[in-house]
């Protein structure tokens, strides 16, 4: 049973890469663009905002590899990294602020 689970996981990771590279899901035969209103409703319900940024190709390659190891697509992985970083900085700032007030 354990071997089967590993196989399924590997297959899942292969599928993730196919979706990320648009080898799956981008065919006009099977894909339909949602309306701007539907896209906005989805983003709003998840609290998401689309952004564009340029990163070094090697950094993107490394992020994709790390994301794959975590079983994530690289964009959710980057979102996770940024969320953790912001939470950590906020925590450090709170501690510094408390020390300044106490000292």
mmCIF file with all atom_site columns, C-alpha atoms in Angstrom:
data_model
loop_
_atom_site.group_PDB
_atom_site.id
_atom_site.type_symbol
_atom_site.label_atom_id
_atom_site.label_alt_id
_atom_site.label_comp_id
_atom_site.label_asym_id
_atom_site.label_entity_id
_atom_site.label_seq_id
_atom_site.pdbx_PDB_ins_code
_atom_site.Cartn_x
_atom_site.Cartn_y
_atom_site.Cartn_z
_atom_site.occupancy
_atom_site.B_iso_or_equiv
_atom_site.pdbx_formal_charge
_atom_site.auth_seq_id
_atom_site.auth_comp_id
_atom_site.auth_asym_id
_atom_site.auth_atom_id
_atom_site.pdbx_PDB_model_num
ATOM 1   C CA . UNK A 1 1   ? 0.000   0.000  0.000   1.00 0.00 ? 1   UNK A CA 1
ATOM 2   C CA . UNK A 1 2   ? 2.805   2.404  0.854   1.00 0.00 ? 2   UNK A CA 1
ATOM 3   C CA . UNK A 1 3   ? 4.436   1.905  -2.573  1.00 0.00 ? 3   UNK A CA 1
ATOM 4   C CA . UNK A 1 4   ? 1.126   2.726  -4.243  1.00 0.00 ? 4   UNK A CA 1
ATOM 5   C CA . UNK A 1 5   ? 0.829   5.956  -2.270  1.00 0.00 ? 5   UNK A CA 1
ATOM 6   C CA . UNK A 1 6   ? 4.319   7.007  -3.337  1.00 0.00 ? 6   UNK A CA 1
ATOM 7   C CA . UNK A 1 7   ? 3.417   6.276  -6.966  1.00 0.00 ? 7   UNK A CA 1
ATOM 8   C CA . UNK A 1 8   ? 0.237   8.361  -6.653  1.00 0.00 ? 8   UNK A CA 1
ATOM 9   C CA . UNK A 1 9   ? 2.224   11.216 -5.117  1.00 0.00 ? 9   UNK A CA 1
ATOM 10  C CA . UNK A 1 10  ? 4.819   11.116 -7.910  1.00 0.00 ? 10  UNK A CA 1
ATOM 11  C CA . UNK A 1 11  ? 2.024   11.075 -10.463 1.00 0.00 ? 11  UNK A CA 1
ATOM 12  C CA . UNK A 1 12  ? 0.425   14.055 -8.706  1.00 0.00 ? 12  UNK A CA 1
ATOM 13  C CA . UNK A 1 13  ? 3.694   16.012 -8.875  1.00 0.00 ? 13  UNK A CA 1
ATOM 14  C CA . UNK A 1 14  ? 3.997   15.251 -12.582 1.00 0.00 ? 14  UNK A CA 1
ATOM 15  C CA . UNK A 1 15  ? 0.444   16.537 -13.048 1.00 0.00 ? 15  UNK A CA 1
ATOM 16  C CA . UNK A 1 16  ? 1.274   19.735 -11.158 1.00 0.00 ? 16  UNK A CA 1
ATOM 17  C CA . UNK A 1 17  ? 4.136   20.446 -13.539 1.00 0.00 ? 17  UNK A CA 1
ATOM 18  C CA . UNK A 1 18  ? 1.908   19.747 -16.545 1.00 0.00 ? 18  UNK A CA 1
ATOM 19  C CA . UNK A 1 19  ? -0.682  22.216 -15.250 1.00 0.00 ? 19  UNK A CA 1
ATOM 20  C CA . UNK A 1 20  ? 1.965   24.819 -14.366 1.00 0.00 ? 20  UNK A CA 1
ATOM 21  C CA . UNK A 1 21  ? 3.572   24.522 -17.810 1.00 0.00 ? 21  UNK A CA 1
ATOM 22  C CA . UNK A 1 22  ? 0.107   24.772 -19.405 1.00 0.00 ? 22  UNK A CA 1
ATOM 23  C CA . UNK A 1 23  ? 0.482   21.411 -21.129 1.00 0.00 ? 23  UNK A CA 1
ATOM 24  C CA . UNK A 1 24  ? -2.776  20.608 -19.344 1.00 0.00 ? 24  UNK A CA 1
ATOM 25  C CA . UNK A 1 25  ? -5.742  22.910 -18.995 1.00 0.00 ? 25  UNK A CA 1
ATOM 26  C CA . UNK A 1 26  ? -4.856  25.459 -21.666 1.00 0.00 ? 26  UNK A CA 1
ATOM 27  C CA . UNK A 1 27  ? -6.502  23.830 -24.662 1.00 0.00 ? 27  UNK A CA 1
ATOM 28  C CA . UNK A 1 28  ? -9.412  25.943 -25.962 1.00 0.00 ? 28  UNK A CA 1
ATOM 29  C CA . UNK A 1 29  ? -11.273 22.663 -26.463 1.00 0.00 ? 29  UNK A CA 1
ATOM 30  C CA . UNK A 1 30  ? -11.402 22.086 -22.698 1.00 0.00 ? 30  UNK A CA 1
ATOM 31  C CA . UNK A 1 31  ? -10.680 25.465 -21.158 1.00 0.00 ? 31  UNK A CA 1
ATOM 32  C CA . UNK A 1 32  ? -13.068 28.359 -20.976 1.00 0.00 ? 32  UNK A CA 1
ATOM 33  C CA . UNK A 1 33  ? -12.157 31.828 -19.787 1.00 0.00 ? 33  UNK A CA 1
ATOM 34  C CA . UNK A 1 34  ? -14.331 32.963 -16.928 1.00 0.00 ? 34  UNK A CA 1
ATOM 35  C CA . UNK A 1 35  ? -15.813 36.419 -16.948 1.00 0.00 ? 35  UNK A CA 1
ATOM 36  C CA . UNK A 1 36  ? -14.064 39.304 -15.191 1.00 0.00 ? 36  UNK A CA 1
ATOM 37  C CA . UNK A 1 37  ? -16.922 39.373 -12.690 1.00 0.00 ? 37  UNK A CA 1
ATOM 38  C CA . UNK A 1 38  ? -16.437 35.671 -11.888 1.00 0.00 ? 38  UNK A CA 1
ATOM 39  C CA . UNK A 1 39  ? -12.674 36.119 -11.618 1.00 0.00 ? 39  UNK A CA 1
ATOM 40  C CA . UNK A 1 40  ? -13.145 39.106 -9.296  1.00 0.00 ? 40  UNK A CA 1
ATOM 41  C CA . UNK A 1 41  ? -15.638 37.175 -7.164  1.00 0.00 ? 41  UNK A CA 1
ATOM 42  C CA . UNK A 1 42  ? -13.156 34.301 -6.759  1.00 0.00 ? 42  UNK A CA 1
ATOM 43  C CA . UNK A 1 43  ? -10.261 36.636 -5.923  1.00 0.00 ? 43  UNK A CA 1
ATOM 44  C CA . UNK A 1 44  ? -12.416 38.612 -3.486  1.00 0.00 ? 44  UNK A CA 1
ATOM 45  C CA . UNK A 1 45  ? -13.666 35.470 -1.730  1.00 0.00 ? 45  UNK A CA 1
ATOM 46  C CA . UNK A 1 46  ? -10.066 34.291 -1.274  1.00 0.00 ? 46  UNK A CA 1
ATOM 47  C CA . UNK A 1 47  ? -8.684  37.748 -0.513  1.00 0.00 ? 47  UNK A CA 1
ATOM 48  C CA . UNK A 1 48  ? -6.327  37.561 -3.496  1.00 0.00 ? 48  UNK A CA 1
ATOM 49  C CA . UNK A 1 49  ? -4.874  40.285 -5.681  1.00 0.00 ? 49  UNK A CA 1
ATOM 50  C CA . UNK A 1 50  ? -3.038  39.502 -8.906  1.00 0.00 ? 50  UNK A CA 1
ATOM 51  C CA . UNK A 1 51  ? 0.453   40.974 -9.183  1.00 0.00 ? 51  UNK A CA 1
ATOM 52  C CA . UNK A 1 52  ? 3.239   40.831 -11.734 1.00 0.00 ? 52  UNK A CA 1
ATOM 53  C CA . UNK A 1 53  ? 6.877   40.585 -10.784 1.00 0.00 ? 53  UNK A CA 1
ATOM 54  C CA . UNK A 1 54  ? 10.109  39.702 -12.518 1.00 0.00 ? 54  UNK A CA 1
ATOM 55  C CA . UNK A 1 55  ? 12.421  37.199 -10.866 1.00 0.00 ? 55  UNK A CA 1
ATOM 56  C CA . UNK A 1 56  ? 15.713  35.698 -11.921 1.00 0.00 ? 56  UNK A CA 1
ATOM 57  C CA . UNK A 1 57  ? 15.220  32.528 -13.985 1.00 0.00 ? 57  UNK A CA 1
ATOM 58  C CA . UNK A 1 58  ? 17.443  30.532 -11.636 1.00 0.00 ? 58  UNK A CA 1
ATOM 59  C CA . UNK A 1 59  ? 15.426  31.689 -8.629  1.00 0.00 ? 59  UNK A CA 1
ATOM 60  C CA . UNK A 1 60  ? 12.183  30.610 -10.315 1.00 0.00 ? 60  UNK A CA 1
ATOM 61  C CA . UNK A 1 61  ? 13.735  27.224 -11.147 1.00 0.00 ? 61  UNK A CA 1
ATOM 62  C CA . UNK A 1 62  ? 14.799  26.763 -7.516  1.00 0.00 ? 62  UNK A CA 1
ATOM 63  C CA . UNK A 1 63  ? 11.385  27.839 -6.228  1.00 0.00 ? 63  UNK A CA 1
ATOM 64  C CA . UNK A 1 64  ? 9.674   25.363 -8.544  1.00 0.00 ? 64  UNK A CA 1
ATOM 65  C CA . UNK A 1 65  ? 11.946  22.566 -7.280  1.00 0.00 ? 65  UNK A CA 1
ATOM 66  C CA . UNK A 1 66  ? 11.277  23.453 -3.648  1.00 0.00 ? 66  UNK A CA 1
ATOM 67  C CA . UNK A 1 67  ? 7.550   23.747 -4.305  1.00 0.00 ? 67  UNK A CA 1
ATOM 68  C CA . UNK A 1 68  ? 7.539   20.330 -5.970  1.00 0.00 ? 68  UNK A CA 1
ATOM 69  C CA . UNK A 1 69  ? 9.214   18.859 -2.870  1.00 0.00 ? 69  UNK A CA 1
ATOM 70  C CA . UNK A 1 70  ? 6.400   20.340 -0.777  1.00 0.00 ? 70  UNK A CA 1
ATOM 71  C CA . UNK A 1 71  ? 3.729   19.055 -3.167  1.00 0.00 ? 71  UNK A CA 1
ATOM 72  C CA . UNK A 1 72  ? 2.696   22.571 -4.201  1.00 0.00 ? 72  UNK A CA 1
ATOM 73  C CA . UNK A 1 73  ? 2.634   24.632 -7.335  1.00 0.00 ? 73  UNK A CA 1
ATOM 74  C CA . UNK A 1 74  ? 5.283   27.323 -7.299  1.00 0.00 ? 74  UNK A CA 1
ATOM 75  C CA . UNK A 1 75  ? 2.854   30.251 -7.041  1.00 0.00 ? 75  UNK A CA 1
ATOM 76  C CA . UNK A 1 76  ? 1.090   28.950 -3.902  1.00 0.00 ? 76  UNK A CA 1
ATOM 77  C CA . UNK A 1 77  ? 4.543   28.103 -2.530  1.00 0.00 ? 77  UNK A CA 1
ATOM 78  C CA . UNK A 1 78  ? 5.771   31.673 -3.093  1.00 0.00 ? 78  UNK A CA 1
ATOM 79  C CA . UNK A 1 79  ? 2.562   32.982 -1.469  1.00 0.00 ? 79  UNK A CA 1
ATOM 80  C CA . UNK A 1 80  ? 3.280   30.721 1.522   1.00 0.00 ? 80  UNK A CA 1
ATOM 81  C CA . UNK A 1 81  ? 6.891   31.963 1.792   1.00 0.00 ? 81  UNK A CA 1
ATOM 82  C CA . UNK A 1 82  ? 5.810   35.609 1.648   1.00 0.00 ? 82  UNK A CA 1
ATOM 83  C CA . UNK A 1 83  ? 3.050   35.070 4.219   1.00 0.00 ? 83  UNK A CA 1
ATOM 84  C CA . UNK A 1 84  ? 5.479   33.419 6.649   1.00 0.00 ? 84  UNK A CA 1
ATOM 85  C CA . UNK A 1 85  ? 8.042   36.176 6.150   1.00 0.00 ? 85  UNK A CA 1
ATOM 86  C CA . UNK A 1 86  ? 5.542   38.968 6.809   1.00 0.00 ? 86  UNK A CA 1
ATOM 87  C CA . UNK A 1 87  ? 4.247   37.207 9.949   1.00 0.00 ? 87  UNK A CA 1
ATOM 88  C CA . UNK A 1 88  ? 7.816   36.765 11.235  1.00 0.00 ? 88  UNK A CA 1
ATOM 89  C CA . UNK A 1 89  ? 8.715   40.420 10.614  1.00 0.00 ? 89  UNK A CA 1
ATOM 90  C CA . UNK A 1 90  ? 5.526   41.579 12.332  1.00 0.00 ? 90  UNK A CA 1
ATOM 91  C CA . UNK A 1 91  ? 6.347   39.399 15.341  1.00 0.00 ? 91  UNK A CA 1
ATOM 92  C CA . UNK A 1 92  ? 9.900   40.781 15.549  1.00 0.00 ? 92  UNK A CA 1
ATOM 93  C CA . UNK A 1 93  ? 8.594   44.347 15.266  1.00 0.00 ? 93  UNK A CA 1
ATOM 94  C CA . UNK A 1 94  ? 6.063   43.732 18.038  1.00 0.00 ? 94  UNK A CA 1
ATOM 95  C CA . UNK A 1 95  ? 8.783   42.381 20.340  1.00 0.00 ? 95  UNK A CA 1
ATOM 96  C CA . UNK A 1 96  ? 11.079  45.316 19.590  1.00 0.00 ? 96  UNK A CA 1
ATOM 97  C CA . UNK A 1 97  ? 8.237   47.754 20.214  1.00 0.00 ? 97  UNK A CA 1
ATOM 98  C CA . UNK A 1 98  ? 7.432   46.118 23.580  1.00 0.00 ? 98  UNK A CA 1
ATOM 99  C CA . UNK A 1 99  ? 11.098  46.286 24.631  1.00 0.00 ? 99  UNK A CA 1
ATOM 100 C CA . UNK A 1 100 ? 11.292  49.971 23.711  1.00 0.00 ? 100 UNK A CA 1
ATOM 101 C CA . UNK A 1 101 ? 8.179   50.728 25.744  1.00 0.00 ? 101 UNK A CA 1
ATOM 102 C CA . UNK A 1 102 ? 9.448   48.689 28.708  1.00 0.00 ? 102 UNK A CA 1
ATOM 103 C CA . UNK A 1 103 ? 12.998  50.043 28.601  1.00 0.00 ? 103 UNK A CA 1
#
